[in-house]
XYZ file of C-alpha atoms in Angstrom:
557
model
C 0.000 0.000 0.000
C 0.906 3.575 -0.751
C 0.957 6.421 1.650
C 3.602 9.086 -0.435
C 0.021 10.212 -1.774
C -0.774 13.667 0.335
C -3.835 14.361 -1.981
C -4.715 15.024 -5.255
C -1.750 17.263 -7.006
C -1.980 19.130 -9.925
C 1.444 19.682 -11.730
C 1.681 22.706 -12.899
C 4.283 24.789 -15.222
C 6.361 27.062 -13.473
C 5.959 31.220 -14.418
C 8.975 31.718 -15.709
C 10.643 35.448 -15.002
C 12.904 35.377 -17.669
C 9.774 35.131 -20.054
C 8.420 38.431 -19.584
C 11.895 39.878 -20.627
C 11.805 38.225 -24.284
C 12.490 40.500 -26.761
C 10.959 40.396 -30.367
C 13.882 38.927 -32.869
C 15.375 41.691 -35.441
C 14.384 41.644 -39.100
C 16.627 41.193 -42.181
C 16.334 44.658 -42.333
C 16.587 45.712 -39.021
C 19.795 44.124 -39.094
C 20.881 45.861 -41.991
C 19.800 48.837 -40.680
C 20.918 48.961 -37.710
C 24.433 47.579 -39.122
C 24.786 50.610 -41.604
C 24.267 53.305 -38.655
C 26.663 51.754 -36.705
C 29.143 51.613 -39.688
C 28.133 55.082 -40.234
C 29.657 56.152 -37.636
C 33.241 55.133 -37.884
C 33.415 57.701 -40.098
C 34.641 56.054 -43.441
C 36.952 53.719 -41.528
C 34.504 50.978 -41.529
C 33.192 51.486 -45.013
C 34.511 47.837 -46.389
C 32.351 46.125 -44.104
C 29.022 45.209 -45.989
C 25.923 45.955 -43.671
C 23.596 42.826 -45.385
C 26.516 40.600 -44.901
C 26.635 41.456 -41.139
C 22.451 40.784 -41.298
C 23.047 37.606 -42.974
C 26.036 36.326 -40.718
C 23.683 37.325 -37.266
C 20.899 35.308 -38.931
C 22.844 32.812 -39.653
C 24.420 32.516 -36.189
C 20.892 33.135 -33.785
C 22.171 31.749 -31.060
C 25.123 33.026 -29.147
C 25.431 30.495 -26.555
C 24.346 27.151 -24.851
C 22.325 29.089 -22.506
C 20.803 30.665 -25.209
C 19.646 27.232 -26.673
C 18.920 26.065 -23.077
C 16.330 28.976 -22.662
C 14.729 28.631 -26.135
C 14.433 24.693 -25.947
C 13.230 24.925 -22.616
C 9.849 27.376 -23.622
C 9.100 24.786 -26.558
C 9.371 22.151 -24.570
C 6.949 23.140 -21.924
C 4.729 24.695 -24.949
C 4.350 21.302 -26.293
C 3.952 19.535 -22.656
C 0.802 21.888 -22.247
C -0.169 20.994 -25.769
C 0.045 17.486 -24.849
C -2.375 18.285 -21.670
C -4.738 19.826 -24.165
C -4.743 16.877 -25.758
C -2.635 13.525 -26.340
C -2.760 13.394 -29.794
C 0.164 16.168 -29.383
C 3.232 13.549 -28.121
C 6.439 14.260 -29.380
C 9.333 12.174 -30.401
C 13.159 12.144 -30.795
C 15.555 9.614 -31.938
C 19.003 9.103 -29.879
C 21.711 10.509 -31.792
C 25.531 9.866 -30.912
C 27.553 12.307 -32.947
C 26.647 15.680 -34.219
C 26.207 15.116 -38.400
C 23.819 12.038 -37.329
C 21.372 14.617 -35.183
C 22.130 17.453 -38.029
C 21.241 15.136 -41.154
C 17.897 14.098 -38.676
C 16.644 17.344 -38.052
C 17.442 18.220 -42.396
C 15.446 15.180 -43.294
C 12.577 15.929 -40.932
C 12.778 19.137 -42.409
C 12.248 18.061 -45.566
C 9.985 15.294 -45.300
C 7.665 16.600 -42.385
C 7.933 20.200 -43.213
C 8.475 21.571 -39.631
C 10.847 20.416 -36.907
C 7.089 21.359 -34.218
C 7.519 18.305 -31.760
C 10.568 16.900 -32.698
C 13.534 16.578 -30.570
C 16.540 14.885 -29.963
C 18.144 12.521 -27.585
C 21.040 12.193 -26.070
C 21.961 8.203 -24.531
C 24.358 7.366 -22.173
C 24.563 4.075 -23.749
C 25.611 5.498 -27.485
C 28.031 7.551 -25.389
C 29.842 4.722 -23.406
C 29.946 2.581 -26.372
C 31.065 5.489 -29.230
C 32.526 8.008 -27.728
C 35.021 7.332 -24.644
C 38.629 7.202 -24.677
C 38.489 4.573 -23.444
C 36.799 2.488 -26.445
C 33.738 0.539 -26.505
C 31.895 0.436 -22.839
C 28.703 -1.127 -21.393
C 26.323 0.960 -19.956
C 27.496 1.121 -16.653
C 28.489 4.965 -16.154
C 32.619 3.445 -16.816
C 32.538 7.051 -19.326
C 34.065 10.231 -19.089
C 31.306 12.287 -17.903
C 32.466 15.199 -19.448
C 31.805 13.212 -22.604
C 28.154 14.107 -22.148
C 28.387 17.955 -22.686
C 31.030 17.602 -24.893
C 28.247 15.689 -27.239
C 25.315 18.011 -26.248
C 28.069 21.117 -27.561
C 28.775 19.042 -30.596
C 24.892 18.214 -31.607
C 24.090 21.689 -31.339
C 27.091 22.881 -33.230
C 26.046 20.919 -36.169
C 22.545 22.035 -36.122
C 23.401 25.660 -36.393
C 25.904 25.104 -39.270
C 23.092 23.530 -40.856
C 20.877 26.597 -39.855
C 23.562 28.816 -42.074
C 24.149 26.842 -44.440
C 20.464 26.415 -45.844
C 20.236 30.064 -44.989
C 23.685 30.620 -47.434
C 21.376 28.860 -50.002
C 18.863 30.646 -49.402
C 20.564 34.587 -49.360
C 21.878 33.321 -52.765
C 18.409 32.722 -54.098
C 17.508 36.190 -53.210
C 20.823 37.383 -54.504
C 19.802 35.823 -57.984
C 16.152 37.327 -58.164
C 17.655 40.672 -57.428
C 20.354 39.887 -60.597
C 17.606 38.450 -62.347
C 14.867 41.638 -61.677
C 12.253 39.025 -60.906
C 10.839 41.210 -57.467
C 8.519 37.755 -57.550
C 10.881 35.865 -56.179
C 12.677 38.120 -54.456
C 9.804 39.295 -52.330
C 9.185 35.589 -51.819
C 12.295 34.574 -50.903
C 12.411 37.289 -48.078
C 9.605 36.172 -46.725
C 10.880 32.744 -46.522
C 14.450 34.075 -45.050
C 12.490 36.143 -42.418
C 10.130 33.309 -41.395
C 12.947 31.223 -40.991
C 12.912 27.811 -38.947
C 15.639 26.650 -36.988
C 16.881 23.137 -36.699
C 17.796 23.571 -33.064
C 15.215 21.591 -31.495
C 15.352 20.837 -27.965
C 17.360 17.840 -26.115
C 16.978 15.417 -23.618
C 19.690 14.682 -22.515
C 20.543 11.414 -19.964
C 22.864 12.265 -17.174
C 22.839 8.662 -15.695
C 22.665 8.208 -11.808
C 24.785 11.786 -11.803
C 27.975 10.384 -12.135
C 28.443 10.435 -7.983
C 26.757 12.379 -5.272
C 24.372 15.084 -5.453
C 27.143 17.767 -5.972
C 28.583 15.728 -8.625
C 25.298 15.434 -10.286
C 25.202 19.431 -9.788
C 28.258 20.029 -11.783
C 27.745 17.896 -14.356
C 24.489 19.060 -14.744
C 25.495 22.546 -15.160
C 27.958 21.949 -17.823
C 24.901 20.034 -19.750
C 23.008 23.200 -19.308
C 25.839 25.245 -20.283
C 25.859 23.410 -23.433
C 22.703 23.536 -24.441
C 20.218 21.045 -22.823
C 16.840 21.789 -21.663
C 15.679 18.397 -20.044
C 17.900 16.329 -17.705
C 17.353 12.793 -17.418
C 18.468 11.021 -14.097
C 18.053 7.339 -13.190
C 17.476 6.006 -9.470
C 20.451 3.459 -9.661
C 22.857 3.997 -7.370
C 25.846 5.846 -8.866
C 28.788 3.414 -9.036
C 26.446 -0.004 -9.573
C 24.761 1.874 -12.587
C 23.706 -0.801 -15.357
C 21.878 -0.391 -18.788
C 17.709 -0.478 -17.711
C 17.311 -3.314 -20.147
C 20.339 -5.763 -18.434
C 19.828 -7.618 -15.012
C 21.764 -6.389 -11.554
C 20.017 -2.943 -11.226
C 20.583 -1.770 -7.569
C 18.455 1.570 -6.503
C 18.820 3.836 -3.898
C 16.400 5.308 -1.533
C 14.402 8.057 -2.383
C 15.615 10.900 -0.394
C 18.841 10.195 -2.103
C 17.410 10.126 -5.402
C 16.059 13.179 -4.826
C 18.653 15.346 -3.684
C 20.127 15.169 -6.990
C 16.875 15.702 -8.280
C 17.371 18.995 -5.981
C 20.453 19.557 -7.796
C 19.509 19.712 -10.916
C 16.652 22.138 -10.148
C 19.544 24.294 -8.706
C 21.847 24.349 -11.456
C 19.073 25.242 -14.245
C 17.719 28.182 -11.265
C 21.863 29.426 -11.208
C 22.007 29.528 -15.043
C 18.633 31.694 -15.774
C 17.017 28.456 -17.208
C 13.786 28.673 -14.878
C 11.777 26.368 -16.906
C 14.623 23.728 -17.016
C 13.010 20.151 -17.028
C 13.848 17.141 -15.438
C 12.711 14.008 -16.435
C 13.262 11.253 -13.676
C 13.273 7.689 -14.585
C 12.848 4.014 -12.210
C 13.983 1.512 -13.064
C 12.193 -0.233 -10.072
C 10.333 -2.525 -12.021
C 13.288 -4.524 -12.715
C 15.746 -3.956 -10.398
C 15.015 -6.252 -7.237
C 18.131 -5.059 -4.910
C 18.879 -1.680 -2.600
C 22.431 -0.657 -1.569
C 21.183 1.105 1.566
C 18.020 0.646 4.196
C 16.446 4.058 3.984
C 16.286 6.869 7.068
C 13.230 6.576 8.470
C 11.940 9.312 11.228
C 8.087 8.704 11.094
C 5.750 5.600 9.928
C 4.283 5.899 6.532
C 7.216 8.485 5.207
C 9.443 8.033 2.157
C 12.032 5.606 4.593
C 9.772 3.522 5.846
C 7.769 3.457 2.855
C 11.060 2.163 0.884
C 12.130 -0.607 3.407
C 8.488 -2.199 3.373
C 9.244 -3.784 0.275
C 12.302 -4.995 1.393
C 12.708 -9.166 1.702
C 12.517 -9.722 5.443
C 11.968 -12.399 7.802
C 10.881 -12.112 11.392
C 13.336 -13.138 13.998
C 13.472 -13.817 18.152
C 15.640 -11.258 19.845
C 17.606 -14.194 21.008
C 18.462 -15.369 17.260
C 19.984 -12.191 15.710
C 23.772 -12.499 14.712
C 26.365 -10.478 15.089
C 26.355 -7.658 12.436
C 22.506 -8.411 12.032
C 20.398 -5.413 10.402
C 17.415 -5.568 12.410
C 14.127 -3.379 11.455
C 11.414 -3.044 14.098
C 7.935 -2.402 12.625
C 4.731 -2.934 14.116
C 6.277 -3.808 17.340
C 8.125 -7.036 15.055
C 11.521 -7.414 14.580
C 12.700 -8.485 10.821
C 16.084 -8.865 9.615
C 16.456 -7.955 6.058
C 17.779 -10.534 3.172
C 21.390 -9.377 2.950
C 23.553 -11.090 -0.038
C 26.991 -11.576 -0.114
C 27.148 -9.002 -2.408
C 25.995 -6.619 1.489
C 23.300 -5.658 -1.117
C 19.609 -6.153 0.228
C 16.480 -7.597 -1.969
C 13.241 -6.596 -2.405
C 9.762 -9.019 -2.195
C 9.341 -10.426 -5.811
C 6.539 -8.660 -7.516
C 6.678 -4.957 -6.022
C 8.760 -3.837 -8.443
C 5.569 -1.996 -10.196
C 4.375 -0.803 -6.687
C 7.878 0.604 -6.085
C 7.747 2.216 -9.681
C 4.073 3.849 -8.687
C 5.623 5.500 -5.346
C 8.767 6.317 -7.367
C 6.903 8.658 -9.752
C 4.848 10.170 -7.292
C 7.300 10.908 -4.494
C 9.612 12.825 -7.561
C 6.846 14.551 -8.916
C 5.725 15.914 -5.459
C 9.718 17.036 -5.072
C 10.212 19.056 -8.225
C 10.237 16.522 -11.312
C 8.408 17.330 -14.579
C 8.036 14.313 -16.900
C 8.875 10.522 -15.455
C 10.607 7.718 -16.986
C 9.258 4.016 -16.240
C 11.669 1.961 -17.953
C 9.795 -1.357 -18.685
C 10.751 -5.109 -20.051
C 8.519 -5.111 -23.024
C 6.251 -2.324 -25.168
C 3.392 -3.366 -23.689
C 0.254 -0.191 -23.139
C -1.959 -1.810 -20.892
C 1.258 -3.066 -18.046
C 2.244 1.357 -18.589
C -1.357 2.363 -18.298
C -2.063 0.333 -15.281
C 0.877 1.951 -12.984
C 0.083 5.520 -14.860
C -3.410 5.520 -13.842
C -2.288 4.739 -10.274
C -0.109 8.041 -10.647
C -2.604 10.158 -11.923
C -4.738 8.837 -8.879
C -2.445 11.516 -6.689
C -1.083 13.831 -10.145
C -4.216 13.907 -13.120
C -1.705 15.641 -15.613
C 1.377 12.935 -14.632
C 3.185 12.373 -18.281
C 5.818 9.980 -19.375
C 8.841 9.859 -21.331
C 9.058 5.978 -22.826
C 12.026 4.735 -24.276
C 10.898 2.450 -27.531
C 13.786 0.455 -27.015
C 16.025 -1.737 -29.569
C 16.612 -4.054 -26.911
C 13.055 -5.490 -27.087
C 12.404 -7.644 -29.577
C 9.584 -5.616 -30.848
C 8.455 -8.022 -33.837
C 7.840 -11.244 -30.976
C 6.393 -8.905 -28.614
C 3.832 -7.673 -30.994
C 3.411 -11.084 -32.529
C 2.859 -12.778 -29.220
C 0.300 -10.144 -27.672
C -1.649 -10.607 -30.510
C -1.056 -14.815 -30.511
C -2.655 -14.232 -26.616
C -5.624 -11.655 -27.142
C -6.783 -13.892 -29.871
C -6.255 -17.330 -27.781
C -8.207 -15.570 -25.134
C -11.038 -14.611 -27.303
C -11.580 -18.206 -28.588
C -10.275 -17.232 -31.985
C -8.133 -20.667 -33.896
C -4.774 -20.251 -32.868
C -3.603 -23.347 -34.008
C -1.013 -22.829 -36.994
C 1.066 -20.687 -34.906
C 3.674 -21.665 -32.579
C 3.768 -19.055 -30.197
C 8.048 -19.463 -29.478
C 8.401 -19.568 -33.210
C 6.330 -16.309 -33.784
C 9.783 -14.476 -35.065
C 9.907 -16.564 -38.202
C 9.753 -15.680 -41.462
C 7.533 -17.911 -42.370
C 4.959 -15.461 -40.197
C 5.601 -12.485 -42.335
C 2.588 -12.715 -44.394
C -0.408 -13.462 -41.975
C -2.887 -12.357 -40.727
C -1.113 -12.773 -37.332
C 1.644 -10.918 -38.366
C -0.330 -8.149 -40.223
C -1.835 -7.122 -37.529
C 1.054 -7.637 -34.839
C 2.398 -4.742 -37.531
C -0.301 -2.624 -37.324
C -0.234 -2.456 -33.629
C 3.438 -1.780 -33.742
C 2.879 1.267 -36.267
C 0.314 2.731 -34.025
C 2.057 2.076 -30.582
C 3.068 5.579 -30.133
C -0.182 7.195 -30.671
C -1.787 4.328 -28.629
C 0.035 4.751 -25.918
C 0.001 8.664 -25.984
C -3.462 8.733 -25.444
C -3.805 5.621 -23.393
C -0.310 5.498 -20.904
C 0.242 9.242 -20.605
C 3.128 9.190 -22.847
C 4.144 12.663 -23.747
C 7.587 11.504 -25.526
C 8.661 8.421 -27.421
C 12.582 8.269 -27.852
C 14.171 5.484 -29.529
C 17.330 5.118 -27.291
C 19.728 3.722 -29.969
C 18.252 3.779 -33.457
C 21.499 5.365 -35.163
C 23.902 2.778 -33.703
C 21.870 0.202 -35.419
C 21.814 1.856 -38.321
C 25.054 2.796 -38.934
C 25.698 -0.619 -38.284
C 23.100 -1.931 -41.139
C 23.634 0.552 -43.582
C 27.598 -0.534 -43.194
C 26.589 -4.248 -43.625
C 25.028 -3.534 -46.644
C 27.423 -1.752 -48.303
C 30.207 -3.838 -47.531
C 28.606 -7.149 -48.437
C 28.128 -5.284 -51.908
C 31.438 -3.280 -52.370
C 33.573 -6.315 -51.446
C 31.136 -8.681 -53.258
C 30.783 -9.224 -56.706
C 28.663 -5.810 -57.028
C 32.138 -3.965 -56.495
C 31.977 -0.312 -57.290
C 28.305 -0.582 -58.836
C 27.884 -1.314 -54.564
C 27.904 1.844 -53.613
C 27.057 3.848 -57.045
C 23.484 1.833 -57.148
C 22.692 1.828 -53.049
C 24.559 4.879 -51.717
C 25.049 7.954 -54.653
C 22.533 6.946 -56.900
C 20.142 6.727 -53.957
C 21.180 10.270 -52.510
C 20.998 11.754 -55.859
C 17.210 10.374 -56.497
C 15.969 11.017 -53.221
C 17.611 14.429 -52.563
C 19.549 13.825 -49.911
C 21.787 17.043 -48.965
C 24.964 14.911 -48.134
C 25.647 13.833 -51.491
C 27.127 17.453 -52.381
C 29.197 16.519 -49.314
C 31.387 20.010 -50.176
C 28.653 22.289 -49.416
C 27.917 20.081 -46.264
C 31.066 20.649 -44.792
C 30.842 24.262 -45.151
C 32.847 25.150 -48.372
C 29.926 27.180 -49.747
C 29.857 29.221 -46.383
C 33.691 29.692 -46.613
C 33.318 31.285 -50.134
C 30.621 34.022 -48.810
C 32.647 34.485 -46.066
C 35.445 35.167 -48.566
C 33.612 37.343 -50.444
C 32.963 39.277 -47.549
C 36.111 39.483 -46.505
C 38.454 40.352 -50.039
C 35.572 41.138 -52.333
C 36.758 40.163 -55.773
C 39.780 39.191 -54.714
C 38.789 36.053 -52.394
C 40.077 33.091 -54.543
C 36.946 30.598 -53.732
C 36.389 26.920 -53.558
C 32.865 26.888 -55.742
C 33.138 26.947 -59.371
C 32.806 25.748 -62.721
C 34.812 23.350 -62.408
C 33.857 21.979 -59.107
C 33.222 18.429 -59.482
C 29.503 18.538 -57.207
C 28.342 20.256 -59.877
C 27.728 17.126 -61.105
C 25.069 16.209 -58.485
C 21.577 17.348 -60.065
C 18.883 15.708 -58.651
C 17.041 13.618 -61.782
């Protein structure tokens, strides 16, 4: 039984001071403008300097700082979390990205394909991190990283993202510049409309800080430098610190809550220090499958967060006369138990409270400052979410989730086998299926597996409306396919396809589908080092782009 619940709780979003000081963004013009006065009056000294290429370089650099994108990200963020009150149809979504081209060629295609970057973010994993990006190689998932690894990626993502803003603006300033050459005011006209109504592909992060990397001033300064470099939303796990393991692998130790939430506390105080007041932190159990505590939890009164804690623990009652030396002893309800201790000195709790311990979880940090929660589960499964969310919203009505769509389930078996049950339990002939098998081929084309599909492409929206899901992230889906797309082309290139390999299933691809990349030059900047040239020696600058530059080659067909 529960007792963290002290009443029903509305969450609400904080008023944000910073807010009311907002001021409106300049215009092209206003930057031009502005730009001539001020070159106006160095009296002829600064008469070289081009006011519309000063416009076009502010444009094309909005955002001065981290803290800048920390305090932009932060308002959408909560924007779409009240959309998402309004209704669920409004989740949002991100895919975990572990260098900064893979999030910068994400947020171009989404641009191109969806028309508007409106509710899509991007995640950072600690995972992707330990196993891409440490010195010291390839790591588990056990917090073995260099933490400043994590805002060094978070710095990199967002770097990336605003090269990509300037370069599509570049393309775009040189569209206008050839309407003006041209006379058509058409296009011109148009084309300042589209430069002035802009949109970014900075998009906001969340980004996973593990168990804080140590204690709850650890967690503070790491959590700082994560603002600092741009994210919005913290993610912290309630594993203890130095037992940390991936949610999906077995050994998960947690600590008690008043731990937890101290560096819950912390994180609150380092987005208050840096002017992010509308910071959010997302707080994730992983109670449901971890089945061990480090520590027996301070308890002062029956019923609080202690006491509630140790009730799960696996106890058995003992005489006075019995106890051993170096015995943990609890005394409740005038009964003495003694505690399952392993040699590990790690205690266990009861099987089957781990979703009772996830339900308390979630509502003890949302009553102490948390503003989205993180239930990391075994298997994609609605109704097993729904039933510990509606327990939640019991104490918190607007209680919302962030849900990790994980490549370590087996999503095709799960999906297959849910439906393999619901129709065994409604009497419908389940006979040509073997339900261990369910992952064959030989499934692809049922009905079985039709629909098994069909649930799987409508999961998300299902579950938004149903589980209180507010974000689906997919923890690791560029690792995997970086890893497939690799596969591919070396079983071609090294095959009998040879060259034809990549020509057929990597250029010729690009080129058909417009993908950016395959004028990998203007990419990597060389078109924004010739304006910048041009700015700098006029006629002079001796520039990359050209006639006889070989992407001119690249015409989509």
């Amino acid at each position: 039984m529960l007792h963290c619940t002290l009443g029903r709780m509305q969450h609400a979003a904080p008023f944000s001071f910073l807010q009311t000081l907002e001021v409106p963004a300049m215009s092209y013009q206003d930057h031009i403008t502005a730009t001539n006065k001020l070159i106006r009056s160095y009296n002829g000294t600064w008469d070289g300097i081009s006011a519309e290429s000063v416009a076009r370089m502010r444009l094309q650099n909005r955002f001065k700082s981290g803290l800048d994108i920390a305090r932009y990200t932060a308002a959408i963020m909560r924007k779409d979390m009240a959309a998402y009150d309004a209704d669920p149809a409004n989740y949002t979504q991100s895919l975990g990205c572990w260098h900064g081209f893979i999030g910068q060629q994400k947020m171009i295609s989404i641009k191109k394909h969806c028309g508007t970057t409106k509710g899509r973010y991007l995640y950072l994993s600690g995972w992707m991190i330990a196993a891409l990006r440490s010195d010291f190689g390839p790591l588990p998932d056990q917090s073995m990283h260099e933490k400043t690894s994590v805002p060094a990626l978070i710095e990199e993502l967002y770097t990336f993202l605003r090269q990509a803003d300037a370069r599509e603006l570049g393309m775009m300033f040189r569209d206008l510049d050839a309407a003006r050459a041209a006379g058509d005011q058409v296009k011109e006209k148009a084309m300042m409309a589209a430069i002035e109504g802009y949109q970014t592909h900075v998009v906001p992060i969340i980004a996973d800080i593990d168990a804080g990397f140590g204690n709850a001033e650890a967690t503070y300064l790491l959590a700082k430098k994560m603002i600092e470099a741009g994210a919005c939303a913290l993610q912290i796990e309630n594993q203890v610190s130095d037992e940390k393991q991936c949610g999906h692998q077995d050994g998960k130790v947690t600590v008690p809550h008043e731990d937890f939430l101290a560096k819950v506390r912390a994180c609150r105080y380092a987005f208050l220090e840096l002017g992010v007041e509308d910071g959010i932190i997302v707080t994730r159990t992983d109670s449901l499958g971890a089945g061990l505590t480090k520590q027996i939890a301070v308890s002062t009164a029956p019923g609080d967060l202690g006491d509630q804690y140790n009730s799960y623990l696996d106890c058995e009652e003992i005489d006075p006369k019995t106890a051993r030396n170096g015995d943990v002893i609890l005394n409740r309800d005038g009964k003495l138990l003694r505690p399952k201790r392993l040699p590990s000195n790690l205690f266990q709790f009861r099987e089957g409270t781990g979703a009772d311990r996830c339900v308390m979880d979630c509502i003890a940090s949302l009553q102490n400052g948390a503003d989205l929660l993180w239930i990391e589960t075994e298997k994609p499964h609605i109704e097993q979410i729904a039933g510990m969310v509606d327990r939640i919203r019991e104490v918190v009505p607007n209680a919302k989730l962030v849900y990790n769509n994980s490549p370590s389930f087996n999503w095709t078996l799960n999906f297959r086998q849910q439906v393999y049950d619901a129709w065994a339990q409604a009497g419908k002939d389940v006979s040509k299926y073997d339900r261990e098998r369910l992952m064959s081929v030989d499934y692809d084309g049922t009905d079985l597996g039709a629909e098994a599909d069909e649930r799987i492409r409508t999961f998300q929206r299902d579950a938004a409306k149903r589980a209180g899901i507010f974000h689906h992230l997919i923890t690791l889906p560029t690792y995997h396919t970086a890893a497939l797309s690799t596969d591919n082309l070396a079983k071609e290139y090294f095959g009998d396809a040879g060259m034809l390999g990549y020509v057929k299933n990597v250029q010729r691809a690009e080129i058909r589908q417009g993908i950016a990349c395959v004028k990998h030059q203007n990419m990597s900047g060389s078109d924004l080092g010739d304006d910048h040239k041009e700015y700098f020696a006029g006629e002079a600058a001796l520039k990359a782009g050209g006639a006889h530059n070989t992407m001119n080659q690249f015409a989509a067909e």
